[in-house]
Coordinates of C-alpha atoms in Angstrom, one line a residue:
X278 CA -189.9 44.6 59.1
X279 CA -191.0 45.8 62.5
X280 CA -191.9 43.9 65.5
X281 CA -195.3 45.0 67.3
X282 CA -196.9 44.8 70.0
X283 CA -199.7 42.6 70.6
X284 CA -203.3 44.0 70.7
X285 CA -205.2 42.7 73.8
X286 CA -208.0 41.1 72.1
X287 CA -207.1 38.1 69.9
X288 CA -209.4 38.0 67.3
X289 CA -211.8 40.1 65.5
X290 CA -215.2 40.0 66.8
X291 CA -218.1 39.6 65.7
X292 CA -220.3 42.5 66.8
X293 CA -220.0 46.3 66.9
X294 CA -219.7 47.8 70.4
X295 CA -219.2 51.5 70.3
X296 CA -221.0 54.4 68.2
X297 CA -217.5 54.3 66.1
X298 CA -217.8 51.3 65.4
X299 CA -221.4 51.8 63.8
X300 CA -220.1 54.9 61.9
X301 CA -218.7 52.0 59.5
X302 CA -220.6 51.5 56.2
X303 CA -222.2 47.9 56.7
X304 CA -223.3 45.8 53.4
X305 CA -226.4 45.7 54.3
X306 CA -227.6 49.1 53.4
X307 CA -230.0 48.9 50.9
X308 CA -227.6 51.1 47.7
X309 CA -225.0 50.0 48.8
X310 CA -226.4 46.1 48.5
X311 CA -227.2 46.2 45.3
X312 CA -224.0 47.9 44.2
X313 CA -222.0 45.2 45.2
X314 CA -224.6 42.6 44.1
X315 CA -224.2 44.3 40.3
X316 CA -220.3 44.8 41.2
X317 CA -219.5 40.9 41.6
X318 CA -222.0 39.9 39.2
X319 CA -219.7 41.8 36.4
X320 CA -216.6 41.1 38.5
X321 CA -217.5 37.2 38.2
X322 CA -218.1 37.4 34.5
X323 CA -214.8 39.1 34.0
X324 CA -213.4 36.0 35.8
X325 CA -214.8 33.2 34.1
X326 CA -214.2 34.5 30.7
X327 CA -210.6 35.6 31.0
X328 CA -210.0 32.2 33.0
X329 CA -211.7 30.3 30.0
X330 CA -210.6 32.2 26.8
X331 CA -207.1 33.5 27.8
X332 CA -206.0 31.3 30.8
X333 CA -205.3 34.4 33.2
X334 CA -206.9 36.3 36.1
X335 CA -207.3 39.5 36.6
X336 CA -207.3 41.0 39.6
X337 CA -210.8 43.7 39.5
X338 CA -210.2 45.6 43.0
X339 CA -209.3 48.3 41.4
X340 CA -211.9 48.9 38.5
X341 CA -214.3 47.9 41.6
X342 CA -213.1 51.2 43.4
X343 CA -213.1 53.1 40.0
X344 CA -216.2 52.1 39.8
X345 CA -217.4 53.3 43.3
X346 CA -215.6 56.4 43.2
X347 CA -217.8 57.4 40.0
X348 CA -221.1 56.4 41.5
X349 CA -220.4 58.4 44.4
X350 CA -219.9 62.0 41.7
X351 CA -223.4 60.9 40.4
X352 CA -225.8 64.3 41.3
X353 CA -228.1 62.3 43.1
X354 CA -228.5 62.5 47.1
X355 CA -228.4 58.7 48.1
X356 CA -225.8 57.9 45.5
X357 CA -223.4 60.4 47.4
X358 CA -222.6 58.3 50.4
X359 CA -220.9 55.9 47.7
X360 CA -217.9 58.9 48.0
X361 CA -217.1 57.6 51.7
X362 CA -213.6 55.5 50.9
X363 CA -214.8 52.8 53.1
X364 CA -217.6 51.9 50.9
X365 CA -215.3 52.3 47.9
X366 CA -213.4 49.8 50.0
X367 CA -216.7 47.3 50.0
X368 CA -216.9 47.8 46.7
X369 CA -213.8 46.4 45.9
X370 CA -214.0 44.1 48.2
X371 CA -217.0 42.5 46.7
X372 CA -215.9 42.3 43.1
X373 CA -212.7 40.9 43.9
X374 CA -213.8 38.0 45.9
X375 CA -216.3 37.4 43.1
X376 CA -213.7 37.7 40.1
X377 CA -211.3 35.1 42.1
X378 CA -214.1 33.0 43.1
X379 CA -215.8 32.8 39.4
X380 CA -212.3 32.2 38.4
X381 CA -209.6 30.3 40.2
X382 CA -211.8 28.7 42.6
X383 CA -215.4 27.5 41.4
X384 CA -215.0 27.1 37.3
X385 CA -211.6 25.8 37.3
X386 CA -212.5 23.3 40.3
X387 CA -215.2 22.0 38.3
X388 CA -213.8 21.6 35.5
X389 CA -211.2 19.2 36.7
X390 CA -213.8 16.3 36.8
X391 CA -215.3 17.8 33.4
X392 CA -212.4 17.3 31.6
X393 CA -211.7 14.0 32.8
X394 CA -215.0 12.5 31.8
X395 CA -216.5 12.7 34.6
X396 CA -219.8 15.3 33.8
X397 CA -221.7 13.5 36.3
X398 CA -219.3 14.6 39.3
X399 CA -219.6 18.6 38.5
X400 CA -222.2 19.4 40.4
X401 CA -220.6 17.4 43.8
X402 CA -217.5 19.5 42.8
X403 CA -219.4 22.7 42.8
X404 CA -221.0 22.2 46.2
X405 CA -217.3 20.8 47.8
X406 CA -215.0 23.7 46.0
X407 CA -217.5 26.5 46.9
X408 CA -217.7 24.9 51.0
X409 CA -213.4 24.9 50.4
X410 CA -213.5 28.6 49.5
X411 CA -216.1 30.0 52.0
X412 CA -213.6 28.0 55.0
X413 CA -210.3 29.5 52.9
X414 CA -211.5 33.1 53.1
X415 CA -212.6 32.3 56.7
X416 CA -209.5 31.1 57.8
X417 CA -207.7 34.4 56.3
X418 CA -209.8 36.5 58.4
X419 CA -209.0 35.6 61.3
X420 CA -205.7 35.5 60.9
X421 CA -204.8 38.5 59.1
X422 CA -203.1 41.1 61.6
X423 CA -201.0 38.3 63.1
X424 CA -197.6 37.5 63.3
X425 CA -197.8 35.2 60.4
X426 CA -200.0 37.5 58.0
X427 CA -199.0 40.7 60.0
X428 CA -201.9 43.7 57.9
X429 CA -198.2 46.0 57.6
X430 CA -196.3 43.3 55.3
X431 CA -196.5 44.4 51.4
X432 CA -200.0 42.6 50.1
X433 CA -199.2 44.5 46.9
X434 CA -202.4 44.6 45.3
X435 CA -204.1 46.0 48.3
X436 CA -201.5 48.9 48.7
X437 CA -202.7 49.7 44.9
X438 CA -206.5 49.5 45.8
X439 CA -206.3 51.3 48.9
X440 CA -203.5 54.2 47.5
X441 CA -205.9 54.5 44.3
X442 CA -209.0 55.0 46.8
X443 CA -207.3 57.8 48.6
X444 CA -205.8 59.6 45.5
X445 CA -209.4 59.9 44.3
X446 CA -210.4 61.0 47.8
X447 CA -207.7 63.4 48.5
X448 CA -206.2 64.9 44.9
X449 CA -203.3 66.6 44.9
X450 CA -199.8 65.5 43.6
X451 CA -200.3 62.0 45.3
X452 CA -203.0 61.6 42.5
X453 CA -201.0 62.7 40.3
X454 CA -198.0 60.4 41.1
X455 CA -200.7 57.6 41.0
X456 CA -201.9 58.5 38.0
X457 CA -199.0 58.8 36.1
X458 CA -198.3 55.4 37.3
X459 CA -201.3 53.9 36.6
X460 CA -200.8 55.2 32.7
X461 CA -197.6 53.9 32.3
X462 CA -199.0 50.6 33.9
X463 CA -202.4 50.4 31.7
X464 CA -199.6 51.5 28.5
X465 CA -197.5 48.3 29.2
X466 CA -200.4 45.9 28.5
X467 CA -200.0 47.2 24.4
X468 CA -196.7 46.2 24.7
X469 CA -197.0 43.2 26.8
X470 CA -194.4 44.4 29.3
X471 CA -195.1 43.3 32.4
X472 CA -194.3 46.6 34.6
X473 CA -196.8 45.3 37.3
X474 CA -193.5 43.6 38.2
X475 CA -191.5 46.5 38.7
X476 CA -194.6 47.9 41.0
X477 CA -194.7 45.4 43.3
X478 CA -191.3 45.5 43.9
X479 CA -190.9 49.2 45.0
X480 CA -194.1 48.0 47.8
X481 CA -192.7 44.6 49.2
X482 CA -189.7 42.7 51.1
X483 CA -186.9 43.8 49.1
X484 CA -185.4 39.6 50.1
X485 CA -188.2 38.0 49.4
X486 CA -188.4 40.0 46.3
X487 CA -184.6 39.6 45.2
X488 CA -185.1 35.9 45.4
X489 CA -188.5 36.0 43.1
X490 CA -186.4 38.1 40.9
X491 CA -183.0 35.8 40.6
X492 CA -186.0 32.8 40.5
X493 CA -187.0 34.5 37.4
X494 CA -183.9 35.2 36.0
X495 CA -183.2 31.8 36.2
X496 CA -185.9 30.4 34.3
X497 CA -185.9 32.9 31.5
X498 CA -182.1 32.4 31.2
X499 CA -181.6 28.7 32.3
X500 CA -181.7 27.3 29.0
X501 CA -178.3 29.4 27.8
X502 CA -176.6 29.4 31.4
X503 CA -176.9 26.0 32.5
X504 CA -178.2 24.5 28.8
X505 CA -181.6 23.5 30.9
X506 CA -184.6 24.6 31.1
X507 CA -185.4 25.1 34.9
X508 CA -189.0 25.2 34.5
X509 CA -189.1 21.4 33.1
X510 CA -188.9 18.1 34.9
X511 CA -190.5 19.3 38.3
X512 CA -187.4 21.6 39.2
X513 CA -189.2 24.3 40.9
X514 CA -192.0 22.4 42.6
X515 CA -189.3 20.6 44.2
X516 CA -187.8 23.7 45.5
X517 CA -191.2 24.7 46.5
X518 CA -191.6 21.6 47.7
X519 CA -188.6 22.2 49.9
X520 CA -189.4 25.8 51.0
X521 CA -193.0 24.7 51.6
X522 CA -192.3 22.0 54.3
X523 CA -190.0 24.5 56.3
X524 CA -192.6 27.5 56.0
X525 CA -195.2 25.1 57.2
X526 CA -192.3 24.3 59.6
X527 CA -191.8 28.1 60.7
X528 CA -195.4 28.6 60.7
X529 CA -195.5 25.9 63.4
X530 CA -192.3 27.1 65.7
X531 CA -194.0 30.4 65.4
X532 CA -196.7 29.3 67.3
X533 CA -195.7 26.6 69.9
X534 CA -191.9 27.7 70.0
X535 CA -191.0 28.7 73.5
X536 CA -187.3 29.9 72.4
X537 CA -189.5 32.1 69.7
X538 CA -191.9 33.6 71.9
X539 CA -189.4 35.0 74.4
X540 CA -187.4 36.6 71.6
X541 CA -190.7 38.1 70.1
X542 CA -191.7 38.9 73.8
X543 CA -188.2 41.1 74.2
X544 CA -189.1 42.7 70.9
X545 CA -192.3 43.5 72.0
X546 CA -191.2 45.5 74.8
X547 CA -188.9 47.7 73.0
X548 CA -191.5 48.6 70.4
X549 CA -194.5 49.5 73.3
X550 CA -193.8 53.7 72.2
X551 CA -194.4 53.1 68.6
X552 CA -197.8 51.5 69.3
X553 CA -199.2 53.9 71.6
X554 CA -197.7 57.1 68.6
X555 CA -200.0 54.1 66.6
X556 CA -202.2 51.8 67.2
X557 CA -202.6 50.2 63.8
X558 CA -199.1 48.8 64.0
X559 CA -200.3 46.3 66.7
X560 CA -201.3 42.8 66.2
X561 CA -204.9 42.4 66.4
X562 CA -204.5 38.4 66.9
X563 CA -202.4 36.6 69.1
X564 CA -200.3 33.5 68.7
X565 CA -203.5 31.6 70.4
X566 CA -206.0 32.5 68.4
X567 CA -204.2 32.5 64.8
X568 CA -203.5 28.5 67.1
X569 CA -207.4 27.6 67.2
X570 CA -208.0 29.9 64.1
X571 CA -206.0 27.1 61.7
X572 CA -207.0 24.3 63.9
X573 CA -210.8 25.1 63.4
X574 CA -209.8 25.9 59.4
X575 CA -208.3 22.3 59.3
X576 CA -211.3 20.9 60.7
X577 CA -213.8 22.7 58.6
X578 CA -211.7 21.7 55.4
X579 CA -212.1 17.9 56.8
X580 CA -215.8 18.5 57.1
X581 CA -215.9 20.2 53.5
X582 CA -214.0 17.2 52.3
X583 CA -215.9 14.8 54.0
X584 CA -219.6 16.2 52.4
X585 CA -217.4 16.0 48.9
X586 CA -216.5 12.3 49.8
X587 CA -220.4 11.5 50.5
X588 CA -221.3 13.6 47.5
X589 CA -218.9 12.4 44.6
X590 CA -220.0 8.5 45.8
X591 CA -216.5 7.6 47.1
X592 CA -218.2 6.0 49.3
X593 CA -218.6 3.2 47.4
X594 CA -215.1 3.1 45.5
X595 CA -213.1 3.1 48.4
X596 CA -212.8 0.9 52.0
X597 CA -213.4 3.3 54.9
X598 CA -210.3 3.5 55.9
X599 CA -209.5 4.9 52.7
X600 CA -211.9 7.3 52.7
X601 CA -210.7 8.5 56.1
X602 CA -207.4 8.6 54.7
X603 CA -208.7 10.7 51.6
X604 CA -210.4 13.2 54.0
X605 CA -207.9 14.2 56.3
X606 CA -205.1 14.1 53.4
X607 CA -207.8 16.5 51.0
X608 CA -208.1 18.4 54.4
X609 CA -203.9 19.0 54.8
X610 CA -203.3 19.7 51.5
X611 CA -206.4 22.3 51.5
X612 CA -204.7 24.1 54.5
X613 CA -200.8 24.1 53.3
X614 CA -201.6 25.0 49.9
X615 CA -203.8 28.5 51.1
X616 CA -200.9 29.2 53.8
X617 CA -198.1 28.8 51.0
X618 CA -200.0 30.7 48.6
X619 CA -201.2 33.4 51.1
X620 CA -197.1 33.8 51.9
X621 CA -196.2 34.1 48.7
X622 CA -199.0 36.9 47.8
X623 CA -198.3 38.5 50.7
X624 CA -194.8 39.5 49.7
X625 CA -195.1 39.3 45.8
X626 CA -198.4 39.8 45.0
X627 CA -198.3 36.7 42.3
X628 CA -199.9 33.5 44.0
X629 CA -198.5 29.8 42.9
X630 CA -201.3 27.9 43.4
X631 CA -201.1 26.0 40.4
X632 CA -197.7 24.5 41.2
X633 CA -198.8 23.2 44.7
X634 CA -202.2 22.1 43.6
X635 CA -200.0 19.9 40.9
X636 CA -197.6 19.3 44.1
X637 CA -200.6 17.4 45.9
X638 CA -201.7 15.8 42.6
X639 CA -198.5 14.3 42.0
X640 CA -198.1 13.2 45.9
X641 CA -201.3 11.8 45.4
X642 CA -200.0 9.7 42.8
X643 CA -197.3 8.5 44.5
X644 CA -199.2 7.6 47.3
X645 CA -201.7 5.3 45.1
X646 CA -204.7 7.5 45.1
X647 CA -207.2 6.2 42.5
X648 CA -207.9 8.6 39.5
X649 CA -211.7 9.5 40.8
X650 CA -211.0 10.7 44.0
X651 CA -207.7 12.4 43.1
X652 CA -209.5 14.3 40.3
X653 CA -212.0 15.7 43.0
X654 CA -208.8 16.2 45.6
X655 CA -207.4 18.0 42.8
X656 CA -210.6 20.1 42.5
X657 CA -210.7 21.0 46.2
X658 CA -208.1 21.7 46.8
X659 CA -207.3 24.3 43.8
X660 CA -210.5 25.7 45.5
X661 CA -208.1 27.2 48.1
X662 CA -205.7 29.6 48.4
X663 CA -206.8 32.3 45.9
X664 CA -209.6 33.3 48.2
X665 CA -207.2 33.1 50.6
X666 CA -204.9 35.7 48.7
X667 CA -207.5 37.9 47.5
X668 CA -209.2 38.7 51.0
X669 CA -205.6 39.3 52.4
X670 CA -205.1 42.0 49.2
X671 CA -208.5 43.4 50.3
X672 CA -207.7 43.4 54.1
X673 CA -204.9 45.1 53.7
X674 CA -206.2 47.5 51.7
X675 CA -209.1 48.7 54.5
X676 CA -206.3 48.5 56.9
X677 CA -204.6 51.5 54.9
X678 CA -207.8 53.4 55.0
X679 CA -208.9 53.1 58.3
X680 CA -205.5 53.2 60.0
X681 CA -206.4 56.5 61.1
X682 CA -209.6 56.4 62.8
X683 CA -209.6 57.0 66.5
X684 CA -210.6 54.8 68.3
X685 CA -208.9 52.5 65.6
X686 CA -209.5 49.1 67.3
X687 CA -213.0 48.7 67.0
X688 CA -213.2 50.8 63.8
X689 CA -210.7 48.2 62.3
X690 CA -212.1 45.1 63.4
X691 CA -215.7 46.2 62.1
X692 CA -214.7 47.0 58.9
X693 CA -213.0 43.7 58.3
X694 CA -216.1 42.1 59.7
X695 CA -217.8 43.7 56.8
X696 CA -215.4 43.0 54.4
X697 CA -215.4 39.4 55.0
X698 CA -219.6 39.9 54.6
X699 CA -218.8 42.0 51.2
X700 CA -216.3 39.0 50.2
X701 CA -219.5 36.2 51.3
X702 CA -222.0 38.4 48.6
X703 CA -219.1 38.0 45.6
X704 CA -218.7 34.8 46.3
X705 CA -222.5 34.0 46.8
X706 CA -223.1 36.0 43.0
X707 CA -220.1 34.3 41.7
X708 CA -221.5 30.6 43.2
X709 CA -225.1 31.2 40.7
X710 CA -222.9 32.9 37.8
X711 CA -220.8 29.6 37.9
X712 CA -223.8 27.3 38.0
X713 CA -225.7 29.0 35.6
X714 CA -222.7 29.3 33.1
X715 CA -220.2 26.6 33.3
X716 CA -222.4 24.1 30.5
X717 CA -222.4 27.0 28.1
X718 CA -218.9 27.9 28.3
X719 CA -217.2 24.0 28.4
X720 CA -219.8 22.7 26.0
X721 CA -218.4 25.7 23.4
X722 CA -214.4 24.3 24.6
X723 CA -213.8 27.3 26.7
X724 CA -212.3 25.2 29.8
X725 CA -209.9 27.0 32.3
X726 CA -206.0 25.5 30.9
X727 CA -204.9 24.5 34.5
X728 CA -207.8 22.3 34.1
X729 CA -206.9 20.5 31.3
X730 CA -203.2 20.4 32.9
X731 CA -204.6 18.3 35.7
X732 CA -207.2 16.3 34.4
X733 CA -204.2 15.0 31.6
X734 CA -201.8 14.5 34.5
X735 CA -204.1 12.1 36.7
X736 CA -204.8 10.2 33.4
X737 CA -201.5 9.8 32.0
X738 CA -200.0 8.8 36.2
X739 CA -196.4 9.0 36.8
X740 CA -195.5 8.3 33.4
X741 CA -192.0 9.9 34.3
X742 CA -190.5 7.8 37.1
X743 CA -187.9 9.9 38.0
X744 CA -190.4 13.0 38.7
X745 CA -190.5 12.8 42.8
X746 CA -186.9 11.7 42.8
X747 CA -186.5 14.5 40.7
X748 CA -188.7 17.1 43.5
X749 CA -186.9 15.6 46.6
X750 CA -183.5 16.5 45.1
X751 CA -184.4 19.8 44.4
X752 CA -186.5 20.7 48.0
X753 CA -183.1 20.2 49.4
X754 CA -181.9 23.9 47.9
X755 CA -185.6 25.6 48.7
X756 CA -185.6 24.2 52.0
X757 CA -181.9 25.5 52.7
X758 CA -183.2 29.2 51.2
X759 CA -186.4 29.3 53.0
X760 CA -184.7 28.5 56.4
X761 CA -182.1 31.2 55.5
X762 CA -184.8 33.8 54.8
X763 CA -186.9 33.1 58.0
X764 CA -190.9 33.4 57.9
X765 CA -190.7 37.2 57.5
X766 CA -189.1 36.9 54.2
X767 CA -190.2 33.8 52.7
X768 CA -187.1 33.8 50.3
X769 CA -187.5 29.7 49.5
X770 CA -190.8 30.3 48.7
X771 CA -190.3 33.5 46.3
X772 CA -187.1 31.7 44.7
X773 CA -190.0 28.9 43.6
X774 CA -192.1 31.2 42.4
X775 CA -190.1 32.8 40.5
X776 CA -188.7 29.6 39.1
X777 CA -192.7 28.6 37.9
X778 CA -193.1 32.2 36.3
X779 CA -191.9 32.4 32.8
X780 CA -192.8 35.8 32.0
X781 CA -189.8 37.5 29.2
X782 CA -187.6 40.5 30.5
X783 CA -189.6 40.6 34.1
X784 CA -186.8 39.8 36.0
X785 CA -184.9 42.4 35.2
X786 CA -187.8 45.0 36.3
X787 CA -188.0 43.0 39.6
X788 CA -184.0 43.7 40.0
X789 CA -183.7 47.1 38.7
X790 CA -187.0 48.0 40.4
X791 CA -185.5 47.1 43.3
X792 CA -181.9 48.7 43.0
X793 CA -184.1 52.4 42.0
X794 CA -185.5 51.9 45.4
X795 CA -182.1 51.1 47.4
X796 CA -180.5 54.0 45.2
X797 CA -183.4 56.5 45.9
X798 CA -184.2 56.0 49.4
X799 CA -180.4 56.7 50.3
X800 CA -181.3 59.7 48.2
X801 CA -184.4 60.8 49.6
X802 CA -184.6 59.3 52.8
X803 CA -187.8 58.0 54.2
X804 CA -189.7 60.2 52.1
X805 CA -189.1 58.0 49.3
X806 CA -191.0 55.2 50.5
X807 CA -194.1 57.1 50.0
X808 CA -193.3 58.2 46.7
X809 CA -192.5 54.6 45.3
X810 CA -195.0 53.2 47.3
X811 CA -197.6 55.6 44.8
X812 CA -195.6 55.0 41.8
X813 CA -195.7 50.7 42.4
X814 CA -199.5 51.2 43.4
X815 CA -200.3 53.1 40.0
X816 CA -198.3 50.2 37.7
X817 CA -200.0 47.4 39.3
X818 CA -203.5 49.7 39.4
X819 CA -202.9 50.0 35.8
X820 CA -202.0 46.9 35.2
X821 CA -205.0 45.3 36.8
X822 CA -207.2 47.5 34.3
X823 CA -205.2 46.3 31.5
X824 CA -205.9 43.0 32.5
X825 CA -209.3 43.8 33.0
X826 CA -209.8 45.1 29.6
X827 CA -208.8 42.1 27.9
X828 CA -212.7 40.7 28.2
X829 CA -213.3 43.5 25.8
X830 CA -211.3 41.7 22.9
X831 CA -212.8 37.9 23.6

């Protein structure tokens, strides 16, 4: 992937400054308001009852746009602004963050003390896992269009939002290329082939995506190759285990390395051309700011934890310096487990914050955490990284659309301001969906799985002593991988994903996804990047509406 050049402001702003700048939609205006207010109210629905009844998440961007784009065709003068794709954008913006929210944050966070007998503590849990995902989306916004999180890496999901926005903008055979995509895509979710696989491999890091492809070949075949199941005994949260210390690593060198920042300084020279042909391929933040950016994120998450501590009474069950100790481990694991997420999405699309929530869990057990306070660590802590994930899909996906704008810079920066204010209204409708539903729903049983997963684990304690032996043996391997792939391709990381994913037959769409592309782009040339990027976008776009439509059959 490319090396840019630096923009020369390093971080997006707060406030508009130029007349383009106000020529972006704002959330705020009074039809588009309650659009997205009805948008994530449905969006969060769809999340809590897929999360509750089937154990999955879907991700709603692009029914959001679907959505937005038909409004807009509605005969009526102030519904036709809802045509502009930057509203569309908002749109599915604001059910997303509310789907994710519902979902993998707020219900399954709060179920964690539910399960575990603790009814009294849901409530505390509510309050700590929504201040944990307001400070997670935070943190990805101003930090997205950095070196770390550049806005050009792969972010599948937002390619397919913002390539299914412009199709129904523009027409023409990249519609039709979508479409037909998009219908093979919706068709697989009869058949329960999972072709949203084989999508986001013709959009991302062909590495990165090789290794999440040989990590799922491995798991689905283990059992006959090596007569054991790779997926058992902690295998792959050792290796991400591994791959997570040196990305965390990488992330750091990336940032205070002196050897790194010449070598990205020489790079930077040579690509000055291509940012002045295009201004959208430079950074927009700067190694300081994406600095005090995760340093202000790591203190927010220690305030967030510390209002959890006071509010779930560890004050009382622990000495002080435990409770310090609680809060600025809670605080750590919040921030490593959204960065290792938000790498993995960023090049897969699939994020594994189940296996590093259960990561910290069993760290915490090792450490001699007692079961209360791990069960709301637990809770916090799954809080983050799916935000985190879900803002950088819909980032990435205004970054597509308004990569043409001139001036772009302003333009750019406004629209993610109002993104991130789009995201704030899902999450704000998916906060009161949450409180007013989560009695119904776990007094009927219907309790998110991953829940149940970690309550049973904190109970039960390391009932298997050889688990963390077990993980440190196995990091060895991710580690080695990760520090082969380097922090562009993550490979450590996608080999543990893949490794946690057992999903039949997808590895060999990941692979043969992937040689198609190799084969046709020596083919077609450059063109074909284009071409695959629409036909990936239209499988994961119609996977995401299969997904979707499950609610229809609960």
């Amino acid at each position: 992937m490319a090396h840019h050049v630096s923009a020369p402001h390093p971080a997006p702003p707060p406030g508009p400054g130029t007349d383009d700048v106000r020529s972006h939609p704002r959330v705020l205006e009074p039809v588009l308001l309650v659009i997205l207010v009805v948008l994530a109210a449905v969006g969060a629905i769809i999340g809590i009852d897929l999360v509750s009844e089937l154990g999955i998440s879907a991700n709603t961007s692009v029914v959001g746009a679907l959505v937005a784009m038909l409004i807009g065709r509605i005969p009526l003068g102030f519904l036709r602004r809802m045509r502009s794709v930057h509203r569309q954008n908002l749109a599915q913006s604001a059910i997303s963050a509310a789907t994710f929210a519902s979902a993998n944050a707020l219900l399954t966070s709060v179920a964690v003390p539910y399960v575990f007998g603790r009814k009294d503590l849901v409530w505390p849990m509510l309050a700590g896992a929504f201040i944990g995902l307001i400070v997670d989306a935070w943190v990805l916004y101003r930090a997205f269009g950095s070196r770390l999180l550049p806005a050009d890496a792969a972010w599948p999901p937002g390619t397919a939002a913002a390539e299914t926005i412009k199709a129904g903008d523009r027409g023409g055979r990249r519609a039709l290329i979508l479409a037909g995509g998009t219908a093979v895509g919706l068709a697989e979710t009869l058949f329960s082939l999972p072709l949203s696989a084989a999508g986001v491999a013709f959009l991302g890091n062909v590495w990165a995506l090789m290794m999440f492809g040989i990590g799922l070949m491995l798991r689905q075949y283990g059992p006959d190759l090596f007569h054991t199941d790779l997926g058992a005994g902690y295998i792959p949260h050792g290796v991400m285990v591994g791959a997570g210390i040196v990305a965390l690593g990488q992330a750091v060198h990336l940032l205070i390395g002196r050897r790194e920042r010449k070598r990205q300084a020489a790079a930077e020279e040579t690509r000055t051309a291509a940012v002045l042909a295009d201004p959208s391929v430079a950074y927009t933040v700067d190694e300081r700011a994406l600095r005090l950016s995760l340093i202000r994120g790591y203190a927010l998450f220690t305030a967030g934890a510390a209002i959890l501590a006071v509010l779930g009474g560890l004050i009382g069950d622990m000495s002080p310096l435990g409770i310090v100790g609680w809060v600025l481990f809670a605080a750590f694991a919040a921030l490593v487990h959204e960065l290792i997420v938000g790498l993995a999405a960023m090049q897969s699309g699939w994020f594994p914050s189940f296996a590093v929530t259960l990561i910290f869990l069993i760290l915490g057990l090792a450490i001699g955490i007692p079961s209360v306070p791990l069960a709301l660590l637990v809770g916090y802590v799954s809080a983050t990284g799916p935000a985190f994930a879900d803002m950088g899909y819909d980032l990435k996906a205004g970054w597509l659309l308004r990569r043409d704008h001139r001036p772009w810079d302003p333009f750019e920066r406004e629209g993610r301001r109002q993104q991130f204010l789009a995201a704030l209204i899902g999450f704000a409708v998916a906060l009161v969906v949450v409180a007013v539903a989560w009695r119904s729903y776990f007094g009927q049983g219907l309790i998110p799985p991953v829940a149940k997963v970690y309550a049973d684990t904190i109970k039960s304690g390391l009932s298997d002593p050889d688990a963390v032996r077990t993980m440190l043996f196995w990091a060895v391997p991710g580690a080695a991988v990760q520090l082969l792939g380097g922090t562009r391709r993550q490979m450590g990381v996608m080999l543990a994903t893949g490794l946690l994913i057992l999903t039949p037959q997808a590895c060999w769409l990941v692979l043969g996804a992937l040689a198609v592309r190799v084969g046709y782009r020596k083919l077609r040339g450059p063109a074909a990047d284009e071409e695959l990027n629409l036909v990936g976008a239209g499988l994961i776009a119609g996977s995401s509406l299969g997904d979707s439509a499950q609610i229809l059959k609960t």
